Amino acid sequence: MSIPLVGRISMHEWPFVILSLVISWSEYLISIITQILPYQVIDFFTNTTKVVYKQTSNPINLIRSLVTSDVDNGEDVVKYKYYKYENNLGETPEAYERMIDMINSDNIQEMVALFGYEVESRVIQTQDNYFLTLHRLVKPNDDVPRNGRTVYLHHGLLMSSEIWVTMLNKNQNLPFVLYELGYDVWMGNNRGNKYSQKHLFYSISSEAFWDFSLDEFALFDIPNSIEYIVSATQCEKITYIGFSQGTAQIFAALSINQTLHEKIDQIIAISPATTPQGLHSKFLDTFLKSSPILMYLIFSRKILMPSVNFWRRIMYPPLFSTMIDMSNYLLFEWKSENITKFQKLSSYAHLYSTTSVKTVVHWFQIMSSKNFQMYHESSSRFSHSAPVSYPLHTVKVPIHLIYGSTDSLVDIDVMMSQLPAKYTTAHAVPGHEHLDNLWGYDVDKRVFNFVLQYLDEPDADIPASQIKPSERHRNYLTSSPDDITLIPPQTHTSSLSVTPRKPTSAGSLFV
């Protein structure tokens, strides 16, 4: 009797599989044990980690000393809530306070409240009975005139709607800028992430709940979300703004759903993704491309890395930030030099949200085949069934690609060959990587200018040299200047010190 999957693993793949299983199960057991430990024990290990961390040369060179005194010894020391920072970096005290509040925010409601906004949560039911949460940005006592246009923003892989509102400076959060310019701003969430973990029949602990890939996002999540927004707002069409996988989802959805074209006036694709080149680590890249289905053996067929948020909650934040940076470099060769160190602490706290293992397997199938295809459930190594490609050439909506010139995930030539030339434009942001277009210190000047220009002229093919902020954008920035001062990444040389943390009013534990 043959054992599914196991019988298809070659001899040279077994050592990696065994090592991965040992690491995966060890992490799982450690997380279980840690969760039942008294918080005093966790405090001890976290404080020990801080001491070791500051003695070790670290990639971001952020932690260089540790303040343990609770006494305010002078005006250069700024203490907020359960933190204490040395105010030597040049930013205002408000920047420190906002970073602390952002890290401590449990959800998008608390995050937008830091800037004076609120979100309305709307729950929709997809055609296959998943319940998704949409977030609509609102503002109490709003006197901003509405322009009658609706914008829908959708996140990337392993993310949620929170990624759009993590910037410490109000005017660098795209939803806030769009709202103040009069747009009706909505943000979506994929099935399986922290805001969409409900099904009419399936339990979240069941394998059936997590049996989805990019195909289900394209077949149900995206079109059902857009249909709801169009109906709720009574608008004719919306503008879709996607980040990373959020762009792949709309491309796929439009290619197989011609009626969806009637509801979208244009797509603004930030750090777009269709056929990524692969991983920076040649070993991992070769191994996972050759056997992407081995991910199931390592991580199961349910949720991918469920314990990440647990470790984020108890880990020393600069250490967590460093681990994210190191992982991004190992996997994608991203250096994230355009994101300030304090912005990383804020944004990385809201970077991860859950998804299915099957979604990641689907991406490895795409990278392996170098083809933007539907998920392929082959029955054996010698299966003769051919995967089905998404017919991206059938998309007939204006598409504007905004990508970083040093983004290792974007092969712009391949992407342009896949998308319809008649409707597609592309603009590179020099020196930007994947996440820089979302959280870079200069996104308002080097990314938002493209976005706002295309919102004004959706059908225009404007050379990058001629892209300029629109008049209404200039007026908005003039009347609403930056609310805090941030220093570009290159000049961050001073130290940050953090005292042990207690639960905030929101209930988060940062030790």
Coordinates of C-alpha atoms in Angstrom, one line a residue:
M1 CA 0.0 0.0 0.0
S2 CA 1.4 3.4 -1.0
I3 CA 1.5 6.3 1.4
P4 CA 0.4 9.6 -0.2
L5 CA 3.1 12.2 -0.5
V6 CA 5.7 10.1 1.5
G7 CA 6.2 7.8 -1.5
R8 CA 7.0 10.7 -3.7
I9 CA 9.9 12.0 -1.6
S10 CA 13.3 11.2 -3.0
M11 CA 16.3 10.0 -0.9
H12 CA 18.1 13.3 -1.2
E13 CA 15.0 15.2 0.1
W14 CA 14.6 13.2 3.2
P15 CA 17.4 14.8 5.3
F16 CA 15.8 18.3 4.8
V17 CA 12.4 17.0 5.5
I18 CA 13.5 15.3 8.8
L19 CA 15.4 18.5 9.9
S20 CA 12.4 20.7 9.0
L21 CA 10.1 18.4 11.0
V22 CA 12.4 18.5 14.0
I23 CA 12.6 22.3 13.9
S24 CA 8.8 22.7 13.4
W25 CA 7.7 20.3 16.1
S26 CA 10.4 21.6 18.5
E27 CA 9.1 25.2 18.0
Y28 CA 5.5 23.9 18.6
L29 CA 6.4 22.2 21.8
I30 CA 8.4 25.2 23.1
S31 CA 5.5 27.5 22.4
I32 CA 3.1 25.3 24.2
I33 CA 5.4 25.0 27.2
T34 CA 6.0 28.8 27.2
Q35 CA 2.3 29.6 27.1
I36 CA 1.7 27.8 30.5
L37 CA 4.7 29.3 32.2
P38 CA 4.1 32.0 34.9
Y39 CA 4.7 35.5 33.5
Q40 CA 7.5 36.1 36.0
V41 CA 9.4 33.3 34.3
I42 CA 8.8 34.8 30.9
D43 CA 9.9 38.2 32.3
F44 CA 13.2 36.6 33.4
F45 CA 13.9 35.0 30.1
T46 CA 13.0 38.2 28.2
N47 CA 15.2 40.4 30.3
T48 CA 18.0 37.9 29.9
T49 CA 17.5 38.1 26.1
K50 CA 17.8 41.9 26.3
V51 CA 21.1 41.6 28.0
V52 CA 22.5 39.0 25.6
Y53 CA 21.0 40.9 22.6
K54 CA 22.8 44.2 23.5
Q55 CA 26.1 42.4 23.9
T56 CA 25.8 40.8 20.4
S57 CA 26.5 42.5 17.2
N58 CA 23.1 42.8 15.5
P59 CA 22.2 43.5 11.9
I60 CA 20.3 46.7 12.6
N61 CA 22.6 48.1 15.2
L62 CA 19.6 49.4 17.2
I63 CA 20.2 48.4 20.8
R64 CA 23.4 49.7 22.3
S65 CA 22.5 50.3 26.0
L66 CA 19.8 49.4 28.5
V67 CA 18.2 51.8 30.8
T68 CA 17.0 50.2 34.0
S69 CA 16.3 53.2 36.3
D70 CA 12.6 54.3 36.6
V71 CA 13.7 57.8 37.6
D72 CA 13.3 60.6 35.1
N73 CA 16.8 62.1 35.3
G74 CA 16.4 64.9 32.7
E75 CA 14.6 66.3 29.7
D76 CA 16.4 64.0 27.3
V77 CA 14.6 61.0 28.8
V78 CA 11.0 60.5 27.6
K79 CA 8.8 58.0 29.5
Y80 CA 5.5 56.9 28.2
K81 CA 3.2 54.1 29.6
Y82 CA 5.5 51.1 30.2
Y83 CA 8.5 52.2 28.1
K84 CA 11.4 54.5 28.5
Y85 CA 13.4 55.8 25.6
E86 CA 16.4 58.0 25.3
N87 CA 15.4 60.9 23.1
N88 CA 18.6 61.1 21.1
L89 CA 17.4 60.3 17.6
G90 CA 16.0 63.7 16.7
E91 CA 12.4 62.7 16.5
T92 CA 9.8 64.4 18.6
P93 CA 8.4 62.9 21.8
E94 CA 5.1 62.5 19.9
A95 CA 6.9 60.0 17.5
Y96 CA 8.0 57.9 20.4
E97 CA 4.6 57.9 22.0
R98 CA 2.9 57.0 18.8
M99 CA 5.3 54.1 18.2
I100 CA 4.5 52.7 21.6
D101 CA 0.8 53.1 21.1
M102 CA 1.1 51.5 17.6
I103 CA 3.0 48.5 19.0
N104 CA 0.4 48.1 21.8
S105 CA -2.6 48.3 19.5
D106 CA -4.4 45.0 19.3
N107 CA -6.5 45.8 16.2
I108 CA -7.1 48.2 13.4
Q109 CA -9.8 50.1 15.4
E110 CA -7.1 51.0 18.0
M111 CA -4.6 51.8 15.3
V112 CA -6.7 54.3 13.4
A113 CA -7.9 55.9 16.6
L114 CA -4.4 57.1 17.2
F115 CA -5.0 59.5 14.3
G116 CA -8.5 60.5 15.1
Y117 CA -10.3 58.0 12.8
E118 CA -12.7 55.1 13.2
V119 CA -13.5 52.0 11.1
E120 CA -16.8 50.4 10.5
S121 CA -16.6 46.6 10.3
R122 CA -18.8 45.0 7.7
V123 CA -19.1 41.2 7.6
I124 CA -19.9 39.6 4.3
Q125 CA -20.6 36.0 3.4
T126 CA -18.8 34.6 0.4
Q127 CA -20.5 32.2 -2.1
D128 CA -18.7 29.3 -0.5
N129 CA -19.8 30.4 3.1
Y130 CA -16.7 32.1 4.5
F131 CA -17.3 35.2 6.5
L132 CA -15.0 38.1 5.7
T133 CA -14.6 41.4 7.5
L134 CA -14.4 44.6 5.5
H135 CA -13.2 47.8 7.1
R136 CA -14.5 51.2 6.1
L137 CA -12.7 54.3 7.2
V138 CA -14.8 57.0 8.9
K139 CA -14.1 60.1 11.0
P140 CA -16.2 61.5 13.8
N141 CA -17.7 64.9 13.2
D142 CA -16.4 64.7 9.6
D143 CA -16.5 67.9 7.6
V144 CA -14.4 66.7 4.7
P145 CA -16.5 67.0 1.5
R146 CA -16.9 63.6 -0.2
N147 CA -16.0 63.3 -3.9
G148 CA -18.3 60.4 -4.7
R149 CA -15.5 58.0 -5.5
T150 CA -14.7 54.7 -3.7
V151 CA -11.3 53.1 -3.2
Y152 CA -10.7 49.5 -2.1
L153 CA -7.3 48.5 -0.7
H154 CA -6.3 44.9 -0.3
H155 CA -3.3 43.5 1.6
G156 CA -0.6 40.9 0.6
L157 CA 0.4 37.4 1.7
L158 CA 0.3 36.7 5.5
M159 CA -1.1 40.2 6.1
S160 CA -4.4 41.9 7.1
S161 CA -5.9 45.3 6.6
E162 CA -3.7 46.6 9.4
I163 CA -0.7 46.9 7.1
W164 CA -2.2 50.1 5.5
V165 CA -2.2 52.1 8.7
T166 CA 1.1 51.4 10.5
M167 CA 3.0 54.5 9.5
L168 CA 3.9 56.7 12.4
N169 CA 3.3 59.8 10.3
K170 CA -0.4 60.3 9.5
N171 CA 0.3 61.6 6.0
Q172 CA 2.2 58.5 5.1
N173 CA -0.8 56.2 5.6
L174 CA -2.5 56.0 2.2
P175 CA -6.0 55.4 3.6
F176 CA -5.9 58.6 5.6
V177 CA -4.6 60.6 2.6
L178 CA -7.3 59.3 0.4
Y179 CA -10.0 59.9 3.0
E180 CA -8.9 63.5 3.5
L181 CA -9.1 64.0 -0.3
G182 CA -12.7 62.9 -0.3
Y183 CA -12.6 59.2 -1.2
D184 CA -14.8 56.6 0.5
V185 CA -12.0 54.2 1.7
W186 CA -12.5 50.5 2.2
M187 CA -10.0 47.8 3.3
G188 CA -10.4 44.1 2.7
N189 CA -9.3 40.9 4.5
N190 CA -8.7 37.4 3.0
R191 CA -10.3 34.3 4.5
G192 CA -8.2 32.9 7.3
N193 CA -6.5 36.1 8.5
K194 CA -7.2 37.5 12.0
Y195 CA -10.4 39.3 10.8
S196 CA -11.9 36.5 8.7
Q197 CA -11.7 33.2 10.7
K198 CA -15.3 32.1 10.4
H199 CA -17.2 29.6 8.2
L200 CA -20.9 28.7 8.2
F201 CA -20.1 25.0 8.6
Y202 CA -16.4 24.4 9.2
S203 CA -14.6 24.8 12.4
I204 CA -11.4 26.9 12.3
S205 CA -9.6 23.8 13.8
S206 CA -10.7 21.6 10.9
E207 CA -8.6 20.9 7.8
A208 CA -11.6 21.8 5.6
F209 CA -11.5 25.4 6.8
W210 CA -7.9 25.8 5.6
D211 CA -8.4 24.1 2.3
F212 CA -7.9 27.3 0.1
S213 CA -5.3 28.9 -2.1
L214 CA -5.1 31.9 -4.4
D215 CA -7.9 30.3 -6.5
E216 CA -10.5 30.8 -3.7
F217 CA -9.3 34.4 -3.2
A218 CA -9.9 35.1 -6.9
L219 CA -13.1 33.1 -7.2
F220 CA -14.8 34.4 -4.1
D221 CA -13.1 36.8 -1.7
I222 CA -12.2 39.5 -4.1
P223 CA -15.4 39.6 -6.3
N224 CA -17.7 39.1 -3.3
S225 CA -16.0 41.9 -1.4
I226 CA -16.2 44.3 -4.4
E227 CA -19.8 43.4 -5.1
Y228 CA -20.7 44.2 -1.5
I229 CA -18.9 47.6 -1.6
V230 CA -20.5 48.6 -4.9
S231 CA -24.0 47.7 -3.5
A232 CA -23.4 49.4 -0.1
T233 CA -22.1 52.6 -1.6
Q234 CA -24.3 52.7 -4.7
C235 CA -21.3 53.7 -6.7
E236 CA -20.9 52.5 -10.3
K237 CA -17.2 51.5 -10.1
I238 CA -14.4 51.4 -7.6
T239 CA -10.7 51.9 -7.8
Y240 CA -8.7 48.8 -6.6
I241 CA -5.4 49.4 -4.9
G242 CA -3.5 46.2 -4.1
F243 CA -0.2 45.4 -2.4
S244 CA 1.8 42.3 -3.4
Q245 CA -0.5 39.2 -3.4
G246 CA -3.4 41.6 -3.3
T247 CA -2.5 42.5 -6.9
A248 CA -2.2 38.9 -8.0
Q249 CA -5.7 38.3 -6.5
I250 CA -7.4 41.0 -8.6
F251 CA -5.5 40.0 -11.8
A252 CA -6.7 36.4 -11.3
A253 CA -10.2 37.4 -10.4
L254 CA -10.6 39.6 -13.5
S255 CA -9.1 37.0 -15.8
I256 CA -11.9 34.5 -14.9
N257 CA -14.8 36.8 -14.1
Q258 CA -15.7 39.1 -17.0
T259 CA -18.7 40.7 -15.1
L260 CA -16.2 42.0 -12.5
H261 CA -14.8 44.4 -15.1
E262 CA -18.0 46.4 -14.9
K263 CA -17.3 47.2 -11.2
I264 CA -13.7 48.4 -11.4
D265 CA -12.4 51.5 -13.2
Q266 CA -8.7 50.8 -12.7
I267 CA -6.1 48.8 -10.7
I268 CA -3.2 50.5 -8.9
A269 CA -0.8 47.6 -8.2
I270 CA 1.9 48.4 -5.5
S271 CA 4.8 46.0 -5.5
P272 CA 2.8 43.7 -7.8
A273 CA 3.2 39.9 -7.9
T274 CA 2.3 37.3 -10.5
T275 CA 5.3 35.1 -11.1
P276 CA 8.1 35.8 -8.5
Q277 CA 11.6 34.8 -9.5
G278 CA 12.2 32.7 -6.4
L279 CA 14.0 32.8 -3.1
H280 CA 17.4 34.3 -2.4
S281 CA 18.6 31.1 -0.6
K282 CA 19.5 28.9 -3.5
F283 CA 19.1 25.7 -1.4
L284 CA 15.6 26.6 -0.2
D285 CA 14.7 27.9 -3.6
T286 CA 15.8 24.7 -5.4
F287 CA 14.3 22.4 -2.8
L288 CA 10.9 24.0 -2.5
K289 CA 10.5 24.6 -6.2
S290 CA 11.3 20.9 -6.9
S291 CA 8.9 19.7 -4.2
P292 CA 6.5 22.5 -3.1
I293 CA 4.1 19.9 -1.7
L294 CA 6.6 19.0 1.0
M295 CA 5.3 22.1 2.8
Y296 CA 2.3 19.9 3.8
L297 CA 4.5 17.4 5.5
I298 CA 6.4 20.1 7.4
F299 CA 3.5 22.4 8.3
S300 CA 0.4 20.2 7.9
R301 CA -2.6 21.1 5.7
K302 CA -4.0 23.8 8.0
I303 CA -2.7 27.1 9.2
L304 CA 0.8 28.3 8.4
M305 CA 3.0 29.2 11.4
P306 CA 0.2 29.8 13.9
S307 CA 2.6 30.6 16.8
V308 CA 4.2 33.7 15.2
N309 CA 1.9 36.2 16.9
F310 CA 2.5 34.4 20.2
W311 CA 6.3 34.9 19.9
R312 CA 5.7 38.5 18.8
R313 CA 3.7 39.3 21.9
I314 CA 6.4 38.0 24.4
M315 CA 9.6 38.7 22.5
Y316 CA 11.8 41.8 23.0
P317 CA 10.5 44.0 20.1
P318 CA 14.0 45.0 18.7
L319 CA 14.9 41.3 18.7
F320 CA 11.7 40.4 16.8
S321 CA 12.4 43.2 14.3
T322 CA 15.9 41.9 13.8
M323 CA 14.6 38.4 13.2
I324 CA 12.2 39.7 10.6
D325 CA 15.0 41.6 8.8
M326 CA 17.2 38.5 8.8
S327 CA 14.4 36.3 7.5
N328 CA 13.6 38.8 4.8
Y329 CA 17.3 38.9 3.7
L330 CA 17.6 35.1 3.8
L331 CA 14.5 34.6 1.7
F332 CA 14.4 37.6 -0.6
E333 CA 17.7 39.5 -0.1
W334 CA 15.7 42.5 1.2
K335 CA 17.8 44.9 3.2
S336 CA 14.9 47.3 4.1
E337 CA 17.3 50.2 4.3
N338 CA 14.5 52.7 3.3
I339 CA 12.4 51.8 6.4
T340 CA 13.4 53.6 9.6
K341 CA 14.2 51.5 12.6
F342 CA 11.4 52.9 14.6
Q343 CA 9.0 52.4 11.7
K344 CA 10.1 48.7 11.6
L345 CA 9.1 48.3 15.3
S346 CA 5.7 49.8 14.5
S347 CA 5.0 48.0 11.2
Y348 CA 6.5 44.6 12.0
A349 CA 4.2 44.3 15.0
H350 CA 1.3 44.2 12.5
L351 CA 3.1 42.5 9.6
Y352 CA 1.9 38.9 10.2
S353 CA -1.6 37.5 9.9
T354 CA -2.6 33.9 9.3
T355 CA -3.2 32.1 6.1
S356 CA -3.3 28.5 4.8
V357 CA -0.3 26.3 4.0
K358 CA -2.0 25.6 0.7
T359 CA -1.7 29.3 -0.3
V360 CA 2.1 29.2 0.1
V361 CA 2.3 25.8 -1.7
H362 CA 0.4 27.5 -4.5
W363 CA 3.0 30.2 -4.7
F364 CA 5.8 27.7 -4.9
Q365 CA 4.0 25.9 -7.7
I366 CA 3.9 29.2 -9.6
M367 CA 7.6 29.9 -9.0
S368 CA 8.5 26.4 -10.0
S369 CA 6.6 26.5 -13.2
K370 CA 7.3 30.2 -13.9
N371 CA 3.7 30.4 -14.8
F372 CA 0.8 32.3 -13.1
Q373 CA -1.4 29.2 -12.8
M374 CA -4.2 27.8 -10.7
Y375 CA -3.4 25.4 -7.9
H376 CA -2.5 22.0 -9.2
E377 CA -3.3 19.0 -7.1
S378 CA -1.2 16.3 -8.8
S379 CA -2.0 12.8 -7.7
S380 CA 1.6 11.5 -8.3
R381 CA 5.0 12.5 -9.5
F382 CA 4.1 11.1 -12.9
S383 CA 0.7 12.8 -13.2
H384 CA -0.1 13.9 -16.8
S385 CA -2.7 16.5 -15.9
A386 CA -1.6 20.0 -16.9
P387 CA -2.1 23.0 -14.6
V388 CA -4.5 25.7 -15.8
S389 CA -3.0 29.1 -16.4
Y390 CA -4.9 32.3 -15.5
P391 CA -5.6 34.1 -18.8
L392 CA -4.3 37.5 -17.7
H393 CA -4.4 38.8 -21.3
T394 CA -8.2 38.9 -21.0
V395 CA -8.1 41.7 -18.4
K396 CA -9.5 44.9 -19.9
V397 CA -9.2 47.3 -17.0
P398 CA -6.4 50.0 -16.8
I399 CA -3.5 48.6 -14.7
H400 CA -0.8 50.7 -13.2
L401 CA 2.2 48.9 -11.8
I402 CA 4.3 50.6 -9.1
Y403 CA 7.4 48.5 -8.3
G404 CA 10.7 48.9 -6.6
S405 CA 13.7 48.8 -8.9
T406 CA 15.5 46.5 -6.4
D407 CA 12.5 44.3 -5.6
S408 CA 13.7 40.7 -6.0
L409 CA 10.1 39.4 -6.2
V410 CA 9.2 41.4 -9.3
D411 CA 10.3 40.4 -12.8
I412 CA 8.8 43.3 -14.6
D413 CA 9.5 42.0 -18.1
V414 CA 7.7 38.8 -17.4
M415 CA 4.8 40.6 -15.8
M416 CA 4.4 43.0 -18.7
S417 CA 4.4 40.1 -21.1
Q418 CA 1.6 38.4 -19.1
L419 CA -0.7 41.5 -18.7
P420 CA -2.5 43.2 -21.6
A421 CA -0.1 45.8 -23.1
K422 CA -2.9 48.0 -24.2
Y423 CA -4.1 48.6 -20.6
T424 CA -0.9 48.3 -18.6
T425 CA 1.7 50.9 -17.5
A426 CA 4.7 50.4 -15.2
H427 CA 6.7 52.8 -13.1
A428 CA 9.8 51.9 -11.1
V429 CA 10.7 53.5 -7.8
P430 CA 14.5 53.7 -7.8
G431 CA 16.2 52.0 -4.9
H432 CA 13.0 50.6 -3.4
E433 CA 12.4 47.0 -2.4
H434 CA 9.1 45.2 -1.9
L435 CA 8.1 46.5 1.6
D436 CA 9.7 50.0 0.9
N437 CA 6.7 50.9 -1.3
L438 CA 4.5 50.3 1.8
W439 CA 6.5 51.5 4.7
G440 CA 9.5 53.4 3.3
Y441 CA 10.2 56.8 4.9
D442 CA 9.6 58.5 1.5
V443 CA 6.4 56.7 0.4
D444 CA 4.4 59.9 0.4
K445 CA 6.7 61.5 -2.1
R446 CA 7.8 58.5 -4.2
V447 CA 4.8 56.2 -4.2
F448 CA 1.7 58.3 -3.4
N449 CA 2.6 60.6 -6.3
F450 CA 1.9 57.8 -8.7
V451 CA -1.2 56.7 -6.9
L452 CA -2.8 60.1 -6.8
Q453 CA -1.9 61.0 -10.3
Y454 CA -3.6 57.9 -11.6
L455 CA -6.6 58.5 -9.4
D456 CA -6.9 61.8 -11.3
E457 CA -6.1 60.4 -14.7
P458 CA -6.9 56.6 -14.7
D459 CA -6.3 56.1 -18.4
A460 CA -3.1 58.1 -18.7
D461 CA 0.3 56.7 -19.6
I462 CA 2.4 59.3 -17.9
P463 CA 6.2 59.1 -18.0
A464 CA 7.8 58.8 -14.6
S465 CA 9.7 62.0 -15.1
Q466 CA 6.4 63.9 -15.5
I467 CA 4.6 62.4 -12.5
K468 CA 3.8 65.2 -10.0
P469 CA 1.5 65.4 -7.0
S470 CA -1.9 66.7 -8.1
E471 CA -3.0 70.2 -7.1
R472 CA -5.4 68.8 -4.5
H473 CA -2.6 66.6 -3.1
R474 CA -0.4 69.6 -2.7
N475 CA -3.2 71.6 -1.1
Y476 CA -3.8 68.7 1.4
L477 CA -0.2 68.4 2.4
T478 CA 0.1 72.2 2.7
S479 CA -3.0 72.4 4.9
S480 CA -2.2 69.3 6.9
P481 CA 1.6 69.1 7.5
D482 CA 3.4 66.1 8.9
D483 CA 2.3 65.6 12.5
I484 CA 5.6 64.2 13.7
T485 CA 9.2 64.5 12.6
L486 CA 11.0 61.4 11.5
I487 CA 14.7 61.0 10.6
P488 CA 15.6 59.1 7.4
P489 CA 17.1 55.6 8.1
Q490 CA 20.7 56.5 7.3
T491 CA 21.0 59.0 10.2
H492 CA 19.7 56.6 13.0
T493 CA 22.8 56.1 15.1
S494 CA 21.7 56.6 18.7
S495 CA 20.4 54.1 21.2
L496 CA 17.0 52.9 22.2
S497 CA 16.3 51.5 25.7
V498 CA 13.1 49.8 26.9
T499 CA 12.0 48.9 30.4
P500 CA 10.0 45.7 31.0
R501 CA 6.4 46.1 29.9
K502 CA 3.1 45.3 31.5
P503 CA -0.3 44.7 29.9
T504 CA -1.7 47.8 28.3
S505 CA -5.3 48.8 28.5
A506 CA -5.8 46.8 25.3
G507 CA -4.5 43.7 27.1
S508 CA -1.3 43.2 25.1
L509 CA 1.6 41.7 27.0
F510 CA 5.1 43.0 25.9
V511 CA 7.6 41.8 28.4

